[in-house]
Amino acid sequence: MRRREFLACGTGAALSLGVPAYPVRAERALAVTRIADGVHGFAGTPALMTAANRGAICNLGFVVGRDAVAVIDSGGSVAEARALIAAIEAVTERPIRYLINTHMHPDHVFGNAAFADIGCEIIGHRNLPRALASHGDFYLANYRGAMGELMADIRIVPPSRLIDGREELDLGDRKLVLAAWRPAHTDNDLTVLDVQTGTLFAGDLCFVDHLPTLDGSLLGWIGQLDALASIGAISAIPGHGPVPSPWPEALIAQRRYFDVLTRDLRKAIAAGVPLGDAVLTAASGERSHWTLFDEYNTRNATSAFAELEWE
Ligand SMILES: [Zn+2]
């Protein structure tokens, strides 16, 4: 395990010459940005998960309280998660006590084992354990090709502390408000608000620049946009997109995409256009506004069509 990591960061030659372990944490640390007092974020690459990007495609963050550090999402591999831990340790000596998962997707939870290994309590939406139990094996099998050797360390580790509704987490003179949402991006979306600085970790309830991906309920997501927008935050770390992004302005383009997608699909359904044809053109007017549009739009439209068909 160690050896593979060393090789991955290009120091394998030194290792094979018998050079003892030396501090590699600093050079391996993720490049995190200070967003506000005690709040740091990492901006993932807008891409699909691969071995080359270590699965580091979604945004991550952490909040430092007087007594403890809480981390929001663990990243797309254990290697990425360890680099995040190194970045946290470069900022503070306070104990990393909590890992909060914003939802079930591999880019957000594949690093969980690294935090379980250092004794973190893992926190998630009350539906998250069920979702990981039903999807976890598929995720592990599905990414074996793209992620290669990185998969060896990756385990599905569900949360042990579950959030239903709203709950506060006290890091010592610093309160985080955790909110569990109804089905939207997935059926297990959780947001985290750092009250002191007005920083919202929106998870994948908010995409900026990167096309939103739908794995829950389009109408559910649209129906909760006003409630999301009314969260009293100044800036947000979206699940994907610039870190930070202004709040609630970060929701504007996403809301427009959902409106266009819904309008186009309702029109097609009313005209009796079959699913296979409707999803090829739905929301095509949005293509130029988003990265990864071609990777995800047809899938979004297919999922939304099934939902809207039964209105
Ligand atoms: Zn997601």
mmCIF file of C-alpha atoms in Angstrom, residues 11-299:
data_model
loop_
_atom_site.group_PDB
_atom_site.id
_atom_site.type_symbol
_atom_site.label_atom_id
_atom_site.label_comp_id
_atom_site.label_asym_id
_atom_site.label_seq_id
_atom_site.Cartn_x
_atom_site.Cartn_y
_atom_site.Cartn_z
ATOM 1 C CA THR A 11 9.476 8.486 -5.675
ATOM 2 C CA GLY A 12 9.492 4.775 -6.331
ATOM 3 C CA ALA A 13 13.100 4.803 -7.455
ATOM 4 C CA ALA A 14 14.237 6.182 -4.106
ATOM 5 C CA LEU A 15 12.180 3.589 -2.291
ATOM 6 C CA SER A 16 13.649 0.718 -4.250
ATOM 7 C CA LEU A 17 17.150 1.892 -3.286
ATOM 8 C CA GLY A 18 16.225 1.300 0.334
ATOM 9 C CA VAL A 19 15.874 4.944 1.312
ATOM 10 C CA PRO A 20 13.869 5.005 4.549
ATOM 11 C CA ALA A 21 10.473 6.641 4.757
ATOM 12 C CA TYR A 22 10.806 10.398 4.797
ATOM 13 C CA PRO A 23 8.233 13.125 5.145
ATOM 14 C CA VAL A 24 6.164 13.158 2.011
ATOM 15 C CA ARG A 25 3.070 14.715 3.500
ATOM 16 C CA ALA A 26 3.833 18.267 2.467
ATOM 17 C CA GLU A 27 4.448 17.426 -1.193
ATOM 18 C CA ARG A 28 1.473 15.115 -1.295
ATOM 19 C CA ALA A 29 -0.961 17.504 0.357
ATOM 20 C CA LEU A 30 -3.967 18.599 -1.674
ATOM 21 C CA ALA A 31 -3.884 22.228 -2.751
ATOM 22 C CA VAL A 32 -6.510 23.700 -0.444
ATOM 23 C CA THR A 33 -7.594 27.330 -0.421
ATOM 24 C CA ARG A 34 -8.546 29.353 2.641
ATOM 25 C CA ILE A 35 -12.127 30.477 2.018
ATOM 26 C CA ALA A 36 -12.805 32.248 5.302
ATOM 27 C CA ASP A 37 -11.559 32.148 8.887
ATOM 28 C CA GLY A 38 -11.081 28.446 9.673
ATOM 29 C CA VAL A 39 -12.723 27.310 6.440
ATOM 30 C CA HIS A 40 -10.722 25.705 3.641
ATOM 31 C CA GLY A 41 -11.741 24.212 0.328
ATOM 32 C CA PHE A 42 -10.320 22.090 -2.455
ATOM 33 C CA ALA A 43 -11.513 22.513 -6.032
ATOM 34 C CA GLY A 44 -11.846 19.258 -7.942
ATOM 35 C CA THR A 45 -11.058 18.948 -11.635
ATOM 36 C CA PRO A 46 -14.112 19.044 -13.900
ATOM 37 C CA ALA A 47 -13.636 15.574 -15.406
ATOM 38 C CA LEU A 48 -14.623 11.946 -14.999
ATOM 39 C CA MET A 49 -12.781 9.959 -12.331
ATOM 40 C CA THR A 50 -9.561 8.340 -13.580
ATOM 41 C CA ALA A 51 -6.357 6.972 -12.117
ATOM 42 C CA ALA A 52 -4.554 10.015 -13.534
ATOM 43 C CA ASN A 53 -6.667 12.489 -11.541
ATOM 44 C CA ARG A 54 -6.898 10.130 -8.516
ATOM 45 C CA GLY A 55 -10.654 10.601 -8.604
ATOM 46 C CA ALA A 56 -10.166 14.187 -7.410
ATOM 47 C CA ILE A 57 -13.063 15.638 -9.356
ATOM 48 C CA CYS A 58 -15.369 17.040 -6.687
ATOM 49 C CA ASN A 59 -14.897 19.874 -4.244
ATOM 50 C CA LEU A 60 -13.928 19.088 -0.669
ATOM 51 C CA GLY A 61 -13.494 21.191 2.431
ATOM 52 C CA PHE A 62 -12.896 21.355 6.139
ATOM 53 C CA VAL A 63 -13.794 23.580 9.058
ATOM 54 C CA VAL A 64 -11.535 24.102 12.058
ATOM 55 C CA GLY A 65 -13.192 24.617 15.454
ATOM 56 C CA ARG A 66 -11.605 25.141 18.881
ATOM 57 C CA ASP A 67 -11.704 21.444 19.710
ATOM 58 C CA ALA A 68 -12.039 19.604 16.436
ATOM 59 C CA VAL A 69 -11.930 19.635 12.674
ATOM 60 C CA ALA A 70 -14.841 18.517 10.501
ATOM 61 C CA VAL A 71 -14.177 17.437 6.926
ATOM 62 C CA ILE A 72 -16.805 17.668 4.229
ATOM 63 C CA ASP A 73 -16.526 14.761 1.771
ATOM 64 C CA SER A 74 -13.605 12.399 1.444
ATOM 65 C CA GLY A 75 -12.896 12.480 -2.304
ATOM 66 C CA GLY A 76 -12.689 9.901 -5.045
ATOM 67 C CA SER A 77 -9.909 7.690 -3.678
ATOM 68 C CA VAL A 78 -8.129 6.845 -0.449
ATOM 69 C CA ALA A 79 -5.010 8.403 -1.991
ATOM 70 C CA GLU A 80 -6.844 11.691 -2.455
ATOM 71 C CA ALA A 81 -8.277 11.475 1.070
ATOM 72 C CA ARG A 82 -4.807 10.974 2.541
ATOM 73 C CA ALA A 83 -3.595 14.002 0.618
ATOM 74 C CA LEU A 84 -6.509 15.954 2.094
ATOM 75 C CA ILE A 85 -5.562 14.776 5.588
ATOM 76 C CA ALA A 86 -2.009 15.961 4.911
ATOM 77 C CA ALA A 87 -3.363 19.343 3.829
ATOM 78 C CA ILE A 88 -5.444 19.616 7.007
ATOM 79 C CA GLU A 89 -2.463 18.709 9.170
ATOM 80 C CA ALA A 90 -0.457 21.439 7.470
ATOM 81 C CA VAL A 91 -3.110 23.979 8.549
ATOM 82 C CA THR A 92 -3.924 22.839 12.087
ATOM 83 C CA GLU A 93 -2.871 20.419 14.801
ATOM 84 C CA ARG A 94 -6.426 20.071 16.080
ATOM 85 C CA PRO A 95 -7.884 16.571 15.818
ATOM 86 C CA ILE A 96 -9.802 15.597 12.709
ATOM 87 C CA ARG A 97 -12.863 14.216 14.440
ATOM 88 C CA TYR A 98 -15.685 14.226 11.907
ATOM 89 C CA LEU A 99 -16.144 13.323 8.276
ATOM 90 C CA ILE A 100 -19.437 14.510 6.820
ATOM 91 C CA ASN A 101 -20.580 12.919 3.549
ATOM 92 C CA THR A 102 -22.834 15.125 1.426
ATOM 93 C CA HIS A 103 -24.220 12.088 -0.465
ATOM 94 C CA MET A 104 -23.473 8.641 -1.855
ATOM 95 C CA HIS A 105 -21.541 9.281 -5.085
ATOM 96 C CA PRO A 106 -18.082 7.700 -5.475
ATOM 97 C CA ASP A 107 -16.234 10.989 -6.023
ATOM 98 C CA HIS A 108 -17.484 12.108 -2.583
ATOM 99 C CA VAL A 109 -17.162 8.866 -0.555
ATOM 100 C CA PHE A 110 -14.395 6.705 -2.023
ATOM 101 C CA GLY A 111 -11.928 8.275 0.416
ATOM 102 C CA ASN A 112 -13.986 7.386 3.514
ATOM 103 C CA ALA A 113 -11.674 4.547 4.590
ATOM 104 C CA ALA A 114 -8.806 6.991 5.146
ATOM 105 C CA PHE A 115 -10.927 8.893 7.677
ATOM 106 C CA ALA A 116 -12.272 5.721 9.307
ATOM 107 C CA ASP A 117 -8.646 4.607 9.719
ATOM 108 C CA ILE A 118 -7.785 7.736 11.735
ATOM 109 C CA GLY A 119 -10.820 7.293 13.970
ATOM 110 C CA CYS A 120 -13.203 9.865 12.520
ATOM 111 C CA GLU A 121 -16.885 9.662 13.173
ATOM 112 C CA ILE A 122 -18.611 9.540 9.783
ATOM 113 C CA ILE A 123 -21.848 11.481 9.466
ATOM 114 C CA GLY A 124 -24.426 11.338 6.684
ATOM 115 C CA HIS A 125 -28.069 11.570 5.657
ATOM 116 C CA ARG A 126 -30.297 8.931 7.238
ATOM 117 C CA ASN A 127 -30.756 7.375 3.774
ATOM 118 C CA LEU A 128 -27.031 7.171 3.062
ATOM 119 C CA PRO A 129 -26.314 3.714 4.589
ATOM 120 C CA ARG A 130 -29.145 2.183 2.567
ATOM 121 C CA ALA A 131 -27.959 3.902 -0.622
ATOM 122 C CA LEU A 132 -24.373 2.722 -0.127
ATOM 123 C CA ALA A 133 -25.571 -0.809 0.651
ATOM 124 C CA SER A 134 -27.522 -0.958 -2.601
ATOM 125 C CA HIS A 135 -25.033 0.898 -4.862
ATOM 126 C CA GLY A 136 -21.646 0.298 -3.237
ATOM 127 C CA ASP A 137 -20.701 -2.959 -4.952
ATOM 128 C CA PHE A 138 -21.715 -1.532 -8.316
ATOM 129 C CA TYR A 139 -19.564 1.563 -7.727
ATOM 130 C CA LEU A 140 -16.548 -0.554 -6.773
ATOM 131 C CA ALA A 141 -16.929 -2.757 -9.849
ATOM 132 C CA ASN A 142 -17.744 0.115 -12.173
ATOM 133 C CA TYR A 143 -14.601 2.148 -11.436
ATOM 134 C CA ARG A 144 -12.139 -0.727 -11.510
ATOM 135 C CA GLY A 145 -11.223 -0.023 -15.120
ATOM 136 C CA ALA A 146 -10.865 3.758 -14.894
ATOM 137 C CA MET A 147 -9.206 3.892 -11.467
ATOM 138 C CA GLY A 148 -7.018 0.780 -11.699
ATOM 139 C CA GLU A 149 -4.700 0.195 -8.792
ATOM 140 C CA LEU A 150 -6.199 2.996 -6.710
ATOM 141 C CA MET A 151 -9.211 0.743 -6.159
ATOM 142 C CA ALA A 152 -7.188 -1.616 -3.952
ATOM 143 C CA ASP A 153 -7.497 0.705 -0.915
ATOM 144 C CA ILE A 154 -11.045 1.845 -1.551
ATOM 145 C CA ARG A 155 -13.793 0.495 0.703
ATOM 146 C CA ILE A 156 -17.395 1.506 1.045
ATOM 147 C CA VAL A 157 -17.609 2.874 4.600
ATOM 148 C CA PRO A 158 -21.095 4.039 5.589
ATOM 149 C CA PRO A 159 -21.760 6.750 8.165
ATOM 150 C CA SER A 160 -22.414 5.701 11.756
ATOM 151 C CA ARG A 161 -24.145 8.941 12.758
ATOM 152 C CA LEU A 162 -27.239 9.755 10.763
ATOM 153 C CA ILE A 163 -28.963 13.082 10.169
ATOM 154 C CA ASP A 164 -32.708 13.414 9.776
ATOM 155 C CA GLY A 165 -33.922 16.989 9.372
ATOM 156 C CA ARG A 166 -31.557 19.583 10.874
ATOM 157 C CA GLU A 167 -28.887 19.095 13.477
ATOM 158 C CA GLU A 168 -26.061 21.135 14.909
ATOM 159 C CA LEU A 169 -22.528 19.878 15.223
ATOM 160 C CA ASP A 170 -20.363 21.801 17.684
ATOM 161 C CA LEU A 171 -16.648 21.866 16.888
ATOM 162 C CA GLY A 172 -15.982 23.984 20.001
ATOM 163 C CA ASP A 173 -17.202 27.597 19.789
ATOM 164 C CA ARG A 174 -18.159 26.835 16.226
ATOM 165 C CA LYS A 175 -21.478 25.443 15.082
ATOM 166 C CA LEU A 176 -22.158 23.637 11.860
ATOM 167 C CA VAL A 177 -25.776 23.225 10.800
ATOM 168 C CA LEU A 178 -26.329 19.930 8.985
ATOM 169 C CA ALA A 179 -29.497 19.643 6.916
ATOM 170 C CA ALA A 180 -30.857 16.462 5.323
ATOM 171 C CA TRP A 181 -32.875 17.149 2.168
ATOM 172 C CA ARG A 182 -35.696 15.314 0.460
ATOM 173 C CA PRO A 183 -34.819 13.532 -2.830
ATOM 174 C CA ALA A 184 -33.117 15.908 -5.280
ATOM 175 C CA HIS A 185 -29.618 15.176 -6.681
ATOM 176 C CA THR A 186 -29.915 11.820 -4.834
ATOM 177 C CA ASP A 187 -32.173 10.635 -2.027
ATOM 178 C CA ASN A 188 -29.424 11.297 0.513
ATOM 179 C CA ASP A 189 -28.276 14.903 0.049
ATOM 180 C CA LEU A 190 -26.892 16.733 3.064
ATOM 181 C CA THR A 191 -25.709 20.352 3.333
ATOM 182 C CA VAL A 192 -23.382 21.859 5.921
ATOM 183 C CA LEU A 193 -23.479 25.510 6.958
ATOM 184 C CA ASP A 194 -20.648 27.081 8.916
ATOM 185 C CA VAL A 195 -22.663 29.640 10.844
ATOM 186 C CA GLN A 196 -19.687 31.766 11.918
ATOM 187 C CA THR A 197 -18.547 32.649 8.401
ATOM 188 C CA GLY A 198 -21.726 32.030 6.400
ATOM 189 C CA THR A 199 -20.044 29.379 4.283
ATOM 190 C CA LEU A 200 -22.302 26.692 2.850
ATOM 191 C CA PHE A 201 -21.032 23.296 1.774
ATOM 192 C CA ALA A 202 -23.789 22.587 -0.712
ATOM 193 C CA GLY A 203 -22.607 19.200 -1.931
ATOM 194 C CA ASP A 204 -24.106 18.238 -5.272
ATOM 195 C CA LEU A 205 -27.304 20.144 -4.565
ATOM 196 C CA CYS A 206 -25.353 22.882 -6.331
ATOM 197 C CA PHE A 207 -23.340 22.543 -9.529
ATOM 198 C CA VAL A 208 -21.598 25.543 -11.084
ATOM 199 C CA ASP A 209 -20.136 25.346 -14.639
ATOM 200 C CA HIS A 210 -20.161 21.502 -14.480
ATOM 201 C CA LEU A 211 -23.508 20.173 -15.743
ATOM 202 C CA PRO A 212 -25.695 19.074 -12.811
ATOM 203 C CA THR A 213 -26.179 15.313 -12.689
ATOM 204 C CA LEU A 214 -29.476 13.794 -11.691
ATOM 205 C CA ASP A 215 -29.720 10.598 -9.639
ATOM 206 C CA GLY A 216 -32.720 11.430 -7.471
ATOM 207 C CA SER A 217 -35.702 13.573 -8.428
ATOM 208 C CA LEU A 218 -35.723 16.515 -10.821
ATOM 209 C CA LEU A 219 -39.028 17.824 -9.505
ATOM 210 C CA GLY A 220 -37.854 17.263 -5.959
ATOM 211 C CA TRP A 221 -34.693 19.235 -6.677
ATOM 212 C CA ILE A 222 -36.568 22.087 -8.367
ATOM 213 C CA GLY A 223 -39.049 22.123 -5.515
ATOM 214 C CA GLN A 224 -36.294 22.665 -2.953
ATOM 215 C CA LEU A 225 -34.334 25.343 -4.824
ATOM 216 C CA ASP A 226 -36.109 28.198 -3.039
ATOM 217 C CA ALA A 227 -35.379 26.664 0.339
ATOM 218 C CA LEU A 228 -31.743 26.178 -0.669
ATOM 219 C CA ALA A 229 -31.477 29.746 -1.944
ATOM 220 C CA SER A 230 -32.886 31.064 1.323
ATOM 221 C CA ILE A 231 -30.060 29.574 3.391
ATOM 222 C CA GLY A 232 -28.344 32.594 4.909
ATOM 223 C CA ALA A 233 -24.885 31.965 3.475
ATOM 224 C CA ILE A 234 -22.508 34.457 1.869
ATOM 225 C CA SER A 235 -20.592 31.983 -0.192
ATOM 226 C CA ALA A 236 -20.759 28.308 -0.989
ATOM 227 C CA ILE A 237 -18.547 25.433 -1.888
ATOM 228 C CA PRO A 238 -20.649 23.716 -4.548
ATOM 229 C CA GLY A 239 -20.164 20.001 -5.159
ATOM 230 C CA HIS A 240 -18.548 20.899 -8.488
ATOM 231 C CA GLY A 241 -17.458 24.337 -9.709
ATOM 232 C CA PRO A 242 -15.520 27.361 -8.463
ATOM 233 C CA VAL A 243 -14.433 27.384 -4.791
ATOM 234 C CA PRO A 244 -15.963 29.476 -3.377
ATOM 235 C CA SER A 245 -19.017 30.571 -5.362
ATOM 236 C CA PRO A 246 -21.331 33.428 -4.314
ATOM 237 C CA TRP A 247 -24.558 32.385 -2.624
ATOM 238 C CA PRO A 248 -27.347 32.131 -3.692
ATOM 239 C CA GLU A 249 -26.217 33.300 -7.160
ATOM 240 C CA ALA A 250 -24.492 29.923 -7.597
ATOM 241 C CA LEU A 251 -27.938 28.388 -8.127
ATOM 242 C CA ILE A 252 -29.036 30.619 -11.017
ATOM 243 C CA ALA A 253 -27.638 28.682 -13.988
ATOM 244 C CA GLN A 254 -28.612 25.336 -12.502
ATOM 245 C CA ARG A 255 -32.204 26.516 -12.032
ATOM 246 C CA ARG A 256 -32.298 27.645 -15.664
ATOM 247 C CA TYR A 257 -30.993 24.286 -16.902
ATOM 248 C CA PHE A 258 -33.634 22.440 -14.888
ATOM 249 C CA ASP A 259 -36.363 24.721 -16.260
ATOM 250 C CA VAL A 260 -35.240 24.187 -19.857
ATOM 251 C CA LEU A 261 -34.891 20.434 -19.391
ATOM 252 C CA THR A 262 -38.348 20.192 -17.824
ATOM 253 C CA ARG A 263 -39.973 22.402 -20.467
ATOM 254 C CA ASP A 264 -38.402 20.488 -23.376
ATOM 255 C CA LEU A 265 -39.337 17.089 -21.942
ATOM 256 C CA ARG A 266 -42.920 18.097 -21.096
ATOM 257 C CA LYS A 267 -43.322 19.347 -24.654
ATOM 258 C CA ALA A 268 -41.977 16.072 -26.080
ATOM 259 C CA ILE A 269 -44.142 13.951 -23.788
ATOM 260 C CA ALA A 270 -47.255 15.964 -24.736
ATOM 261 C CA ALA A 271 -46.424 15.461 -28.432
ATOM 262 C CA GLY A 272 -45.955 11.709 -27.953
ATOM 263 C CA VAL A 273 -42.229 11.756 -28.787
ATOM 264 C CA PRO A 274 -40.702 8.493 -27.560
ATOM 265 C CA LEU A 275 -38.117 8.608 -24.758
ATOM 266 C CA GLY A 276 -35.232 7.526 -27.012
ATOM 267 C CA ASP A 277 -35.775 10.516 -29.311
ATOM 268 C CA ALA A 278 -36.785 13.068 -26.686
ATOM 269 C CA VAL A 279 -33.633 12.678 -24.641
ATOM 270 C CA LEU A 280 -31.397 13.400 -27.651
ATOM 271 C CA THR A 281 -32.642 16.959 -28.013
ATOM 272 C CA ALA A 282 -33.930 17.909 -24.551
ATOM 273 C CA ALA A 283 -32.063 20.919 -23.133
ATOM 274 C CA SER A 284 -29.701 20.962 -26.131
ATOM 275 C CA GLY A 285 -29.900 24.777 -26.032
ATOM 276 C CA GLU A 286 -27.929 24.574 -22.778
ATOM 277 C CA ARG A 287 -24.925 22.760 -24.242
ATOM 278 C CA SER A 288 -22.637 25.801 -24.543
ATOM 279 C CA HIS A 289 -23.174 26.810 -20.912
ATOM 280 C CA TRP A 290 -21.730 23.710 -19.256
ATOM 281 C CA THR A 291 -18.718 21.440 -19.087
ATOM 282 C CA LEU A 292 -19.372 17.687 -19.358
ATOM 283 C CA PHE A 293 -22.729 18.376 -21.041
ATOM 284 C CA ASP A 294 -22.375 15.481 -23.481
ATOM 285 C CA GLU A 295 -21.297 13.121 -20.711
ATOM 286 C CA TYR A 296 -24.383 13.704 -18.578
ATOM 287 C CA ASN A 297 -27.264 15.423 -20.326
ATOM 288 C CA THR A 298 -28.768 12.360 -22.006
ATOM 289 C CA ARG A 299 -28.669 10.466 -18.734
#
